[in-house]
Amino acid sequence: MRERLRREGRATRHLLRSAGLALVSSLFLAVLVFTAVATATVIGAGVLPETVLLLRRFAGITRHEVEKRTGEAVPESYVPLTGPLSVRVRSALKDPGTHRDLRWLAAHFLYGLLLAYGAVLLWIVGLCVDGVWCAVLGRRAVVLPLIGRLADRDAAWSRALLEPSADARRSDELAERVAELTATRAGAVAAHGAELRRIERDLHDGTQARLVALSMRVGLAKRAYDTDPDAARKLLDDAQDQVEEALTELRHVVRGIHPPILTDRGLVGAVRALAAGSGLEAAVREDGVEGGARAPAAVEAAAYFVVAESLTNAAKHSGSRRAAVELVRARGALEITVRDEGRGGAEESGGSGLLGMRRRVAALDGTVRVTSPVGGPTVIEVELPCVW
């Protein structure tokens, strides 16, 4: 019986809060009338957006109460009230969410009070009937449980009135997706621009300078060939060394665009080569990636750069000598996990390349999760959508 009283007490508090909101809504109706008159006179049109925002906050309180009662959130869908006053007024008037809140406000004024009154009556009857029914006869309560049903009915009606339609939810999801793709595109463009600048800088400062020096040495060798063959031979030897250095730098630049090792050895072989040359004791484990159909070239390139950047960060900043790389062929995705047992504390703002990695992955609609508490370990988990 005590547990029943506590349960129905919680239901009653919900109904009383709902009744309180219903009483406040009666005052809000006066605000709506004032807003309508002010808007009709045009001079007070600026009141309308503020009133709509107040209505949204008022409805948000009820959504919170319903979530507390049912354990399930009530989604909301509103048109943003931004821009010039005329735009905000039109948005407020045309917003389906505003119409939905107004219907809820009118209906809640009625059922919120009626259900609270019903709960009071049920308490009076229930304490008399169930007190005897349970205490004397040892039976289950029959009247008090109805209070909980009233509270559930209040929550169900509020949810039905406040919940946006399926079309509105789809529109919101589409808008969120468009915003996400816009941000992703901006990040991809920024990453692409940074990569182009890096390639241009590498070509200008390294390869181009070596080729200019090479041209000068070949010219000097041609001049000295007839008069001083030994000096010409030395110049040609130096020129050959510079050719080899220029080729090495060109390979480095090409590797930054698309690593040739991916074409030659595949993703697993390329990652093992990275691990072997990282300076760490890096173990590589693969699950279903090697031997089957290969991932698209863009996905393999992104995965390669993720592993390369992660191992480079681990070697430079972690203080650990061990790392582990895992490649998993999942359904519709390629999953990469890089873990080191270092000091942790990795931050994107610290110039560790995490931001560039995130942008590269986001360009393929992938996700990056970095877990790096102070003291370690650092775990980088990447999921790249992939059609195998």
mmCIF file of C-alpha atoms in Angstrom:
data_model
loop_
_atom_site.group_PDB
_atom_site.id
_atom_site.type_symbol
_atom_site.label_atom_id
_atom_site.label_comp_id
_atom_site.label_asym_id
_atom_site.label_seq_id
_atom_site.Cartn_x
_atom_site.Cartn_y
_atom_site.Cartn_z
ATOM 1 C CA MET A 1 0.000 0.000 0.000
ATOM 2 C CA ARG A 2 2.844 2.413 0.813
ATOM 3 C CA GLU A 3 4.430 1.754 -2.561
ATOM 4 C CA ARG A 4 1.089 2.356 -4.231
ATOM 5 C CA LEU A 5 0.713 5.673 -2.403
ATOM 6 C CA ARG A 6 4.203 6.770 -3.465
ATOM 7 C CA ARG A 7 3.506 5.826 -7.085
ATOM 8 C CA GLU A 8 0.195 7.649 -7.211
ATOM 9 C CA GLY A 9 1.778 10.584 -5.397
ATOM 10 C CA ARG A 10 4.245 10.937 -8.294
ATOM 11 C CA ALA A 11 1.356 10.733 -10.754
ATOM 12 C CA THR A 12 -0.527 13.371 -8.788
ATOM 13 C CA ARG A 13 2.451 15.735 -8.821
ATOM 14 C CA HIS A 14 2.583 15.357 -12.589
ATOM 15 C CA LEU A 15 -1.122 16.191 -12.863
ATOM 16 C CA LEU A 16 -0.831 19.148 -10.507
ATOM 17 C CA ARG A 17 2.081 20.580 -12.505
ATOM 18 C CA SER A 18 0.023 20.064 -15.646
ATOM 19 C CA ALA A 19 -2.917 21.871 -14.016
ATOM 20 C CA GLY A 20 -0.607 24.706 -13.001
ATOM 21 C CA LEU A 21 0.520 25.047 -16.603
ATOM 22 C CA ALA A 22 -3.116 25.026 -17.671
ATOM 23 C CA LEU A 23 -3.845 27.910 -15.308
ATOM 24 C CA VAL A 24 -0.850 29.817 -16.635
ATOM 25 C CA SER A 25 -2.074 29.140 -20.172
ATOM 26 C CA SER A 26 -5.252 31.035 -19.347
ATOM 27 C CA LEU A 27 -3.070 34.078 -18.654
ATOM 28 C CA PHE A 28 -1.123 33.362 -21.812
ATOM 29 C CA LEU A 29 -4.334 33.580 -23.810
ATOM 30 C CA ALA A 30 -4.509 37.254 -22.792
ATOM 31 C CA VAL A 31 -0.950 37.683 -24.085
ATOM 32 C CA LEU A 32 -1.998 36.120 -27.388
ATOM 33 C CA VAL A 33 -4.947 38.488 -27.704
ATOM 34 C CA PHE A 34 -2.677 41.463 -27.028
ATOM 35 C CA THR A 35 -0.164 40.160 -29.602
ATOM 36 C CA ALA A 36 -2.895 39.709 -32.210
ATOM 37 C CA VAL A 37 -4.145 43.265 -31.703
ATOM 38 C CA ALA A 38 -0.620 44.715 -31.729
ATOM 39 C CA THR A 39 0.249 42.809 -34.908
ATOM 40 C CA ALA A 40 -2.965 43.897 -36.610
ATOM 41 C CA THR A 41 -2.017 47.530 -36.024
ATOM 42 C CA VAL A 42 1.379 46.803 -37.685
ATOM 43 C CA ILE A 43 3.106 49.132 -35.207
ATOM 44 C CA GLY A 44 3.382 46.355 -32.628
ATOM 45 C CA ALA A 45 4.334 43.585 -35.066
ATOM 46 C CA GLY A 46 7.644 43.134 -33.266
ATOM 47 C CA VAL A 47 5.764 41.603 -30.338
ATOM 48 C CA LEU A 48 4.718 38.562 -32.414
ATOM 49 C CA PRO A 49 8.117 36.797 -32.713
ATOM 50 C CA GLU A 50 8.810 37.302 -29.012
ATOM 51 C CA THR A 51 5.399 35.899 -28.095
ATOM 52 C CA VAL A 52 5.995 32.869 -30.299
ATOM 53 C CA LEU A 53 9.366 32.279 -28.635
ATOM 54 C CA LEU A 54 7.670 32.491 -25.238
ATOM 55 C CA LEU A 55 5.054 29.994 -26.426
ATOM 56 C CA ARG A 56 7.820 27.625 -27.522
ATOM 57 C CA ARG A 57 9.452 27.796 -24.087
ATOM 58 C CA PHE A 58 6.072 27.187 -22.498
ATOM 59 C CA ALA A 59 5.517 24.110 -24.664
ATOM 60 C CA GLY A 60 9.080 23.013 -23.873
ATOM 61 C CA ILE A 61 8.194 22.812 -20.176
ATOM 62 C CA THR A 62 5.388 20.394 -21.006
ATOM 63 C CA ARG A 63 7.698 18.344 -23.217
ATOM 64 C CA HIS A 64 10.070 18.055 -20.268
ATOM 65 C CA GLU A 65 7.236 16.940 -17.978
ATOM 66 C CA VAL A 66 6.094 14.329 -20.490
ATOM 67 C CA GLU A 67 9.652 13.032 -20.804
ATOM 68 C CA LYS A 68 9.938 12.735 -17.024
ATOM 69 C CA ARG A 69 6.679 10.797 -16.925
ATOM 70 C CA THR A 70 7.254 8.467 -19.874
ATOM 71 C CA GLY A 71 11.030 8.323 -20.115
ATOM 72 C CA GLU A 72 10.849 9.209 -23.814
ATOM 73 C CA ALA A 73 11.642 12.638 -25.214
ATOM 74 C CA VAL A 74 9.090 14.578 -27.234
ATOM 75 C CA PRO A 75 10.779 15.893 -30.399
ATOM 76 C CA GLU A 76 10.255 19.472 -31.497
ATOM 77 C CA SER A 77 10.306 21.083 -34.924
ATOM 78 C CA TYR A 78 10.364 24.858 -35.317
ATOM 79 C CA VAL A 79 11.332 27.315 -38.016
ATOM 80 C CA PRO A 80 14.187 29.542 -36.756
ATOM 81 C CA LEU A 81 13.056 33.123 -36.117
ATOM 82 C CA THR A 82 16.030 35.006 -37.486
ATOM 83 C CA GLY A 83 16.613 37.844 -39.880
ATOM 84 C CA PRO A 84 14.756 41.132 -40.346
ATOM 85 C CA LEU A 85 11.507 41.762 -38.493
ATOM 86 C CA SER A 86 9.315 41.134 -41.550
ATOM 87 C CA VAL A 87 10.971 37.758 -42.113
ATOM 88 C CA ARG A 88 10.591 36.776 -38.457
ATOM 89 C CA VAL A 89 6.915 37.739 -38.469
ATOM 90 C CA ARG A 90 6.233 35.694 -41.608
ATOM 91 C CA SER A 91 8.161 32.742 -40.220
ATOM 92 C CA ALA A 92 6.235 32.893 -36.946
ATOM 93 C CA LEU A 93 2.885 33.019 -38.734
ATOM 94 C CA LYS A 94 3.659 30.233 -41.209
ATOM 95 C CA ASP A 95 5.527 27.911 -38.849
ATOM 96 C CA PRO A 96 3.579 24.629 -38.421
ATOM 97 C CA GLY A 97 5.198 24.292 -34.997
ATOM 98 C CA THR A 98 3.482 27.516 -33.882
ATOM 99 C CA HIS A 99 0.102 26.223 -35.060
ATOM 100 C CA ARG A 100 0.759 22.965 -33.225
ATOM 101 C CA ASP A 101 1.626 24.788 -29.986
ATOM 102 C CA LEU A 102 -1.525 26.918 -30.217
ATOM 103 C CA ARG A 103 -3.713 23.813 -30.598
ATOM 104 C CA TRP A 104 -1.980 22.264 -27.615
ATOM 105 C CA LEU A 105 -2.409 25.443 -25.562
ATOM 106 C CA ALA A 106 -6.163 25.539 -26.144
ATOM 107 C CA ALA A 107 -6.678 21.819 -25.519
ATOM 108 C CA HIS A 108 -4.370 21.672 -22.508
ATOM 109 C CA PHE A 109 -6.304 24.430 -20.787
ATOM 110 C CA LEU A 110 -9.255 22.033 -20.693
ATOM 111 C CA TYR A 111 -7.833 18.564 -20.104
ATOM 112 C CA GLY A 112 -5.059 19.737 -17.769
ATOM 113 C CA LEU A 113 -7.559 21.100 -15.259
ATOM 114 C CA LEU A 114 -10.124 18.314 -15.722
ATOM 115 C CA LEU A 115 -7.585 15.545 -15.121
ATOM 116 C CA ALA A 116 -6.223 17.317 -12.019
ATOM 117 C CA TYR A 117 -9.747 17.665 -10.612
ATOM 118 C CA GLY A 118 -10.322 13.990 -11.389
ATOM 119 C CA ALA A 119 -7.170 13.073 -9.489
ATOM 120 C CA VAL A 120 -8.347 14.998 -6.407
ATOM 121 C CA LEU A 121 -11.696 13.179 -6.456
ATOM 122 C CA LEU A 122 -9.974 9.821 -6.910
ATOM 123 C CA TRP A 123 -7.755 10.532 -3.897
ATOM 124 C CA ILE A 124 -10.798 11.247 -1.726
ATOM 125 C CA VAL A 125 -12.610 8.125 -2.869
ATOM 126 C CA GLY A 126 -9.496 5.966 -3.072
ATOM 127 C CA LEU A 127 -8.300 6.664 0.477
ATOM 128 C CA CYS A 128 -11.698 5.589 1.794
ATOM 129 C CA VAL A 129 -12.338 2.631 -0.482
ATOM 130 C CA ASP A 130 -8.823 1.270 -0.948
ATOM 131 C CA GLY A 131 -7.961 1.934 2.689
ATOM 132 C CA VAL A 132 -10.622 -0.546 3.729
ATOM 133 C CA TRP A 133 -10.254 -2.772 0.665
ATOM 134 C CA CYS A 134 -6.520 -3.258 1.170
ATOM 135 C CA ALA A 135 -6.023 -2.898 4.928
ATOM 136 C CA VAL A 136 -9.006 -4.940 6.090
ATOM 137 C CA LEU A 137 -9.656 -7.390 3.277
ATOM 138 C CA GLY A 138 -6.088 -7.624 1.988
ATOM 139 C CA ARG A 139 -7.125 -6.984 -1.629
ATOM 140 C CA ARG A 140 -5.402 -4.996 -4.330
ATOM 141 C CA ALA A 141 -6.219 -1.302 -4.666
ATOM 142 C CA VAL A 142 -8.824 -0.542 -7.318
ATOM 143 C CA VAL A 143 -9.362 3.240 -7.170
ATOM 144 C CA LEU A 144 -5.915 4.745 -6.577
ATOM 145 C CA PRO A 145 -4.349 3.100 -9.672
ATOM 146 C CA LEU A 146 -6.721 5.205 -11.763
ATOM 147 C CA ILE A 147 -4.676 8.295 -10.813
ATOM 148 C CA GLY A 148 -1.667 6.882 -12.595
ATOM 149 C CA ARG A 149 -3.815 6.243 -15.639
ATOM 150 C CA LEU A 150 -4.953 9.852 -15.611
ATOM 151 C CA ALA A 151 -1.325 11.007 -15.513
ATOM 152 C CA ASP A 152 -0.475 8.656 -18.387
ATOM 153 C CA ARG A 153 -3.461 9.991 -20.325
ATOM 154 C CA ASP A 154 -2.301 13.571 -19.739
ATOM 155 C CA ALA A 155 1.181 12.692 -21.022
ATOM 156 C CA ALA A 156 -0.236 10.838 -24.046
ATOM 157 C CA TRP A 157 -2.498 13.723 -25.056
ATOM 158 C CA SER A 158 0.301 16.270 -24.639
ATOM 159 C CA ARG A 159 2.636 14.124 -26.715
ATOM 160 C CA ALA A 160 0.042 13.699 -29.469
ATOM 161 C CA LEU A 161 -0.544 17.455 -29.643
ATOM 162 C CA LEU A 162 3.095 18.570 -29.415
ATOM 163 C CA GLU A 163 4.850 15.900 -31.458
ATOM 164 C CA PRO A 164 5.634 17.068 -35.016
ATOM 165 C CA SER A 165 4.257 15.156 -37.960
ATOM 166 C CA ALA A 166 6.290 12.618 -39.883
ATOM 167 C CA ASP A 167 6.741 15.111 -42.734
ATOM 168 C CA ALA A 168 8.037 17.742 -40.324
ATOM 169 C CA ARG A 169 10.493 15.281 -38.801
ATOM 170 C CA ARG A 170 11.726 14.274 -42.234
ATOM 171 C CA SER A 171 12.156 17.934 -43.148
ATOM 172 C CA ASP A 172 14.160 18.533 -39.965
ATOM 173 C CA GLU A 173 16.322 15.480 -40.622
ATOM 174 C CA LEU A 174 16.880 16.664 -44.184
ATOM 175 C CA ALA A 175 17.802 20.148 -42.968
ATOM 176 C CA GLU A 176 20.237 18.680 -40.428
ATOM 177 C CA ARG A 177 21.724 16.488 -43.135
ATOM 178 C CA VAL A 178 22.128 19.438 -45.478
ATOM 179 C CA ALA A 179 23.813 21.453 -42.704
ATOM 180 C CA GLU A 180 26.093 18.509 -41.935
ATOM 181 C CA LEU A 181 27.012 18.063 -45.606
ATOM 182 C CA THR A 182 27.610 21.805 -45.933
ATOM 183 C CA ALA A 183 30.025 21.731 -43.002
ATOM 184 C CA THR A 184 31.638 18.565 -44.344
ATOM 185 C CA ARG A 185 32.070 20.118 -47.768
ATOM 186 C CA ALA A 186 33.621 23.220 -46.239
ATOM 187 C CA GLY A 187 36.018 21.038 -44.261
ATOM 188 C CA ALA A 188 36.875 18.993 -47.349
ATOM 189 C CA VAL A 189 37.528 22.149 -49.362
ATOM 190 C CA ALA A 190 39.736 23.518 -46.569
ATOM 191 C CA ALA A 191 41.633 20.220 -46.343
ATOM 192 C CA HIS A 192 42.016 20.106 -50.121
ATOM 193 C CA GLY A 193 43.306 23.684 -50.166
ATOM 194 C CA ALA A 194 45.788 22.946 -47.394
ATOM 195 C CA GLU A 195 46.979 19.848 -49.255
ATOM 196 C CA LEU A 196 47.461 21.818 -52.477
ATOM 197 C CA ARG A 197 49.434 24.478 -50.616
ATOM 198 C CA ARG A 198 51.604 21.786 -49.050
ATOM 199 C CA ILE A 199 52.302 20.189 -52.425
ATOM 200 C CA GLU A 200 53.055 23.589 -53.968
ATOM 201 C CA ARG A 201 55.411 24.435 -51.091
ATOM 202 C CA ASP A 202 57.189 21.079 -51.330
ATOM 203 C CA LEU A 203 57.612 21.433 -55.095
ATOM 204 C CA HIS A 204 58.757 25.050 -54.879
ATOM 205 C CA ASP A 205 61.107 24.790 -51.914
ATOM 206 C CA GLY A 206 62.470 21.340 -52.618
ATOM 207 C CA THR A 207 62.168 19.758 -56.048
ATOM 208 C CA GLN A 208 62.123 22.973 -58.067
ATOM 209 C CA ALA A 209 65.201 24.344 -56.281
ATOM 210 C CA ARG A 210 67.072 21.073 -56.882
ATOM 211 C CA LEU A 211 66.132 21.033 -60.575
ATOM 212 C CA VAL A 212 67.355 24.635 -60.977
ATOM 213 C CA ALA A 213 70.655 23.722 -59.310
ATOM 214 C CA LEU A 214 70.820 20.608 -61.500
ATOM 215 C CA SER A 215 70.360 22.681 -64.664
ATOM 216 C CA MET A 216 73.144 25.033 -63.576
ATOM 217 C CA ARG A 217 75.543 22.140 -62.852
ATOM 218 C CA VAL A 218 74.829 20.513 -66.198
ATOM 219 C CA GLY A 219 75.481 23.873 -67.912
ATOM 220 C CA LEU A 220 78.786 24.282 -66.052
ATOM 221 C CA ALA A 221 79.749 20.714 -66.934
ATOM 222 C CA LYS A 222 79.118 21.390 -70.624
ATOM 223 C CA ARG A 223 81.351 24.467 -70.500
ATOM 224 C CA ALA A 224 84.139 22.672 -68.639
ATOM 225 C CA TYR A 225 83.949 19.467 -70.677
ATOM 226 C CA ASP A 226 86.543 20.498 -73.305
ATOM 227 C CA THR A 227 88.952 22.411 -71.035
ATOM 228 C CA ASP A 228 88.715 20.472 -67.743
ATOM 229 C CA PRO A 229 87.178 16.981 -68.124
ATOM 230 C CA ASP A 230 87.842 16.065 -64.472
ATOM 231 C CA ALA A 231 85.912 19.095 -63.178
ATOM 232 C CA ALA A 232 83.127 18.348 -65.684
ATOM 233 C CA ARG A 233 82.951 14.742 -64.455
ATOM 234 C CA LYS A 234 82.686 15.920 -60.825
ATOM 235 C CA LEU A 235 79.921 18.342 -61.767
ATOM 236 C CA LEU A 236 78.062 15.525 -63.521
ATOM 237 C CA ASP A 237 78.460 13.290 -60.452
ATOM 238 C CA ASP A 238 77.005 16.060 -58.301
ATOM 239 C CA ALA A 239 74.191 16.470 -60.830
ATOM 240 C CA GLN A 240 73.405 12.761 -60.627
ATOM 241 C CA ASP A 241 73.205 12.979 -56.818
ATOM 242 C CA GLN A 242 70.825 15.916 -57.139
ATOM 243 C CA VAL A 243 68.678 13.982 -59.619
ATOM 244 C CA GLU A 244 68.339 11.152 -57.117
ATOM 245 C CA GLU A 245 67.460 13.596 -54.320
ATOM 246 C CA ALA A 246 64.886 15.309 -56.561
ATOM 247 C CA LEU A 247 63.354 11.925 -57.429
ATOM 248 C CA THR A 248 63.157 11.077 -53.727
ATOM 249 C CA GLU A 249 61.362 14.340 -53.001
ATOM 250 C CA LEU A 250 59.005 13.790 -55.946
ATOM 251 C CA ARG A 251 58.141 10.349 -54.587
ATOM 252 C CA HIS A 252 57.412 11.982 -51.240
ATOM 253 C CA VAL A 253 55.092 14.508 -52.902
ATOM 254 C CA VAL A 254 53.346 11.790 -54.931
ATOM 255 C CA ARG A 255 52.992 9.696 -51.802
ATOM 256 C CA GLY A 256 51.142 12.638 -50.243
ATOM 257 C CA ILE A 257 48.651 12.639 -53.128
ATOM 258 C CA HIS A 258 48.049 8.903 -53.423
ATOM 259 C CA PRO A 259 50.601 6.463 -52.019
ATOM 260 C CA PRO A 260 51.779 4.116 -54.798
ATOM 261 C CA ILE A 261 52.222 1.381 -52.195
ATOM 262 C CA LEU A 262 48.433 1.181 -51.915
ATOM 263 C CA THR A 263 48.230 0.183 -55.559
ATOM 264 C CA ASP A 264 51.127 -2.248 -55.276
ATOM 265 C CA ARG A 265 50.457 -3.949 -51.944
ATOM 266 C CA GLY A 266 46.914 -3.064 -50.951
ATOM 267 C CA LEU A 267 45.758 -1.409 -47.725
ATOM 268 C CA VAL A 268 46.936 -4.096 -45.306
ATOM 269 C CA GLY A 269 50.382 -4.306 -46.898
ATOM 270 C CA ALA A 270 50.688 -0.512 -46.950
ATOM 271 C CA VAL A 271 49.688 -0.257 -43.280
ATOM 272 C CA ARG A 272 52.198 -2.946 -42.334
ATOM 273 C CA ALA A 273 54.879 -0.975 -44.149
ATOM 274 C CA LEU A 274 53.851 2.133 -42.211
ATOM 275 C CA ALA A 275 54.023 0.218 -38.953
ATOM 276 C CA ALA A 276 57.449 -1.173 -39.796
ATOM 277 C CA GLY A 277 58.808 2.286 -40.604
ATOM 278 C CA SER A 278 57.147 4.158 -37.743
ATOM 279 C CA GLY A 279 59.905 3.556 -35.204
ATOM 280 C CA LEU A 280 57.371 1.926 -32.882
ATOM 281 C CA GLU A 281 56.651 -1.671 -31.980
ATOM 282 C CA ALA A 282 53.389 -1.508 -33.925
ATOM 283 C CA ALA A 283 51.262 -4.639 -34.266
ATOM 284 C CA VAL A 284 48.813 -4.769 -37.184
ATOM 285 C CA ARG A 285 45.700 -6.913 -37.070
ATOM 286 C CA GLU A 286 43.195 -7.221 -39.868
ATOM 287 C CA ASP A 287 39.796 -8.880 -39.979
ATOM 288 C CA GLY A 288 38.384 -9.604 -43.424
ATOM 289 C CA VAL A 289 40.214 -6.745 -45.190
ATOM 290 C CA GLU A 290 42.973 -8.754 -46.843
ATOM 291 C CA GLY A 291 42.178 -11.296 -49.516
ATOM 292 C CA GLY A 292 38.653 -10.143 -50.385
ATOM 293 C CA ALA A 293 37.296 -7.378 -52.561
ATOM 294 C CA ARG A 294 39.225 -4.164 -52.084
ATOM 295 C CA ALA A 295 37.715 -0.953 -50.783
ATOM 296 C CA PRO A 296 37.403 2.028 -53.155
ATOM 297 C CA ALA A 297 40.647 3.928 -53.746
ATOM 298 C CA ALA A 298 39.430 7.034 -51.884
ATOM 299 C CA VAL A 299 38.550 4.946 -48.814
ATOM 300 C CA GLU A 300 41.900 3.142 -48.847
ATOM 301 C CA ALA A 301 43.749 6.455 -49.198
ATOM 302 C CA ALA A 302 41.846 7.983 -46.274
ATOM 303 C CA ALA A 303 42.488 4.892 -44.136
ATOM 304 C CA TYR A 304 46.187 4.997 -45.029
ATOM 305 C CA PHE A 305 46.514 8.651 -44.037
ATOM 306 C CA VAL A 306 44.607 8.038 -40.792
ATOM 307 C CA VAL A 307 47.044 5.298 -39.800
ATOM 308 C CA ALA A 308 50.061 7.322 -40.964
ATOM 309 C CA GLU A 309 49.010 10.406 -39.002
ATOM 310 C CA SER A 310 48.117 8.379 -35.916
ATOM 311 C CA LEU A 311 51.420 6.508 -35.849
ATOM 312 C CA THR A 312 53.338 9.731 -36.471
ATOM 313 C CA ASN A 313 51.551 11.377 -33.541
ATOM 314 C CA ALA A 314 52.218 8.359 -31.348
ATOM 315 C CA ALA A 315 55.913 8.360 -32.215
ATOM 316 C CA LYS A 316 56.298 12.121 -31.645
ATOM 317 C CA HIS A 317 54.043 12.880 -28.710
ATOM 318 C CA SER A 318 52.926 9.773 -26.817
ATOM 319 C CA GLY A 319 56.217 8.754 -25.216
ATOM 320 C CA SER A 320 55.287 5.118 -25.801
ATOM 321 C CA ARG A 321 57.221 2.595 -27.853
ATOM 322 C CA ARG A 322 54.223 0.385 -28.584
ATOM 323 C CA ALA A 323 51.151 0.840 -30.732
ATOM 324 C CA ALA A 324 48.461 -1.339 -32.260
ATOM 325 C CA VAL A 325 46.551 -0.944 -35.519
ATOM 326 C CA GLU A 326 43.354 -2.815 -36.292
ATOM 327 C CA LEU A 327 41.555 -2.916 -39.654
ATOM 328 C CA VAL A 328 38.106 -4.477 -39.679
ATOM 329 C CA ARG A 329 35.860 -5.117 -42.625
ATOM 330 C CA ALA A 330 32.396 -4.371 -41.240
ATOM 331 C CA ARG A 331 29.088 -4.391 -43.005
ATOM 332 C CA GLY A 332 29.021 -1.268 -45.161
ATOM 333 C CA ALA A 333 32.117 0.227 -43.561
ATOM 334 C CA LEU A 334 35.831 -0.013 -42.970
ATOM 335 C CA GLU A 335 36.750 0.398 -39.304
ATOM 336 C CA ILE A 336 40.211 1.527 -38.243
ATOM 337 C CA THR A 337 41.472 1.598 -34.657
ATOM 338 C CA VAL A 338 44.902 2.907 -33.658
ATOM 339 C CA ARG A 339 45.940 2.644 -30.013
ATOM 340 C CA ASP A 340 49.063 3.651 -28.148
ATOM 341 C CA GLU A 341 49.909 3.298 -24.465
ATOM 342 C CA GLY A 342 51.421 6.765 -24.152
ATOM 343 C CA ARG A 343 50.748 9.750 -21.946
ATOM 344 C CA GLY A 344 47.469 10.737 -23.639
ATOM 345 C CA GLY A 345 46.026 14.236 -23.554
ATOM 346 C CA ALA A 346 45.808 14.587 -27.352
ATOM 347 C CA GLU A 347 43.944 17.724 -28.486
ATOM 348 C CA GLU A 348 42.873 18.824 -31.944
ATOM 349 C CA SER A 349 44.023 22.367 -31.210
ATOM 350 C CA GLY A 350 47.507 21.158 -30.374
ATOM 351 C CA GLY A 351 48.637 20.900 -33.993
ATOM 352 C CA SER A 352 48.693 17.103 -33.887
ATOM 353 C CA GLY A 353 46.980 16.676 -37.248
ATOM 354 C CA LEU A 354 43.741 15.413 -35.738
ATOM 355 C CA LEU A 355 41.736 18.225 -37.332
ATOM 356 C CA GLY A 356 43.065 17.398 -40.790
ATOM 357 C CA MET A 357 42.326 13.726 -40.173
ATOM 358 C CA ARG A 358 38.782 14.552 -39.124
ATOM 359 C CA ARG A 359 38.243 16.681 -42.222
ATOM 360 C CA ARG A 360 39.593 13.999 -44.538
ATOM 361 C CA VAL A 361 37.316 11.384 -42.988
ATOM 362 C CA ALA A 362 34.291 13.716 -42.937
ATOM 363 C CA ALA A 363 34.715 14.290 -46.684
ATOM 364 C CA LEU A 364 33.819 10.597 -47.107
ATOM 365 C CA ASP A 365 30.925 10.864 -44.634
ATOM 366 C CA GLY A 366 32.907 8.951 -42.046
ATOM 367 C CA THR A 367 33.277 9.445 -38.315
ATOM 368 C CA VAL A 368 36.277 9.927 -36.012
ATOM 369 C CA ARG A 369 36.300 9.323 -32.275
ATOM 370 C CA VAL A 370 39.364 10.207 -30.230
ATOM 371 C CA THR A 371 39.714 9.004 -26.649
ATOM 372 C CA SER A 372 42.843 10.357 -24.988
ATOM 373 C CA PRO A 373 42.599 10.911 -21.237
ATOM 374 C CA VAL A 374 45.615 12.357 -19.476
ATOM 375 C CA GLY A 375 47.827 9.421 -18.618
ATOM 376 C CA GLY A 376 46.673 7.450 -21.650
ATOM 377 C CA PRO A 377 45.957 5.399 -23.530
ATOM 378 C CA THR A 378 45.107 7.231 -26.754
ATOM 379 C CA VAL A 379 42.614 5.430 -28.975
ATOM 380 C CA ILE A 380 41.590 6.740 -32.393
ATOM 381 C CA GLU A 381 38.564 5.003 -33.892
ATOM 382 C CA VAL A 382 37.545 5.774 -37.468
ATOM 383 C CA GLU A 383 34.640 4.416 -39.471
ATOM 384 C CA LEU A 384 34.586 4.945 -43.230
ATOM 385 C CA PRO A 385 31.442 4.054 -45.184
ATOM 386 C CA CYS A 386 32.416 1.529 -47.818
ATOM 387 C CA VAL A 387 30.732 -0.669 -50.416
ATOM 388 C CA TRP A 388 32.770 -3.869 -50.612
#
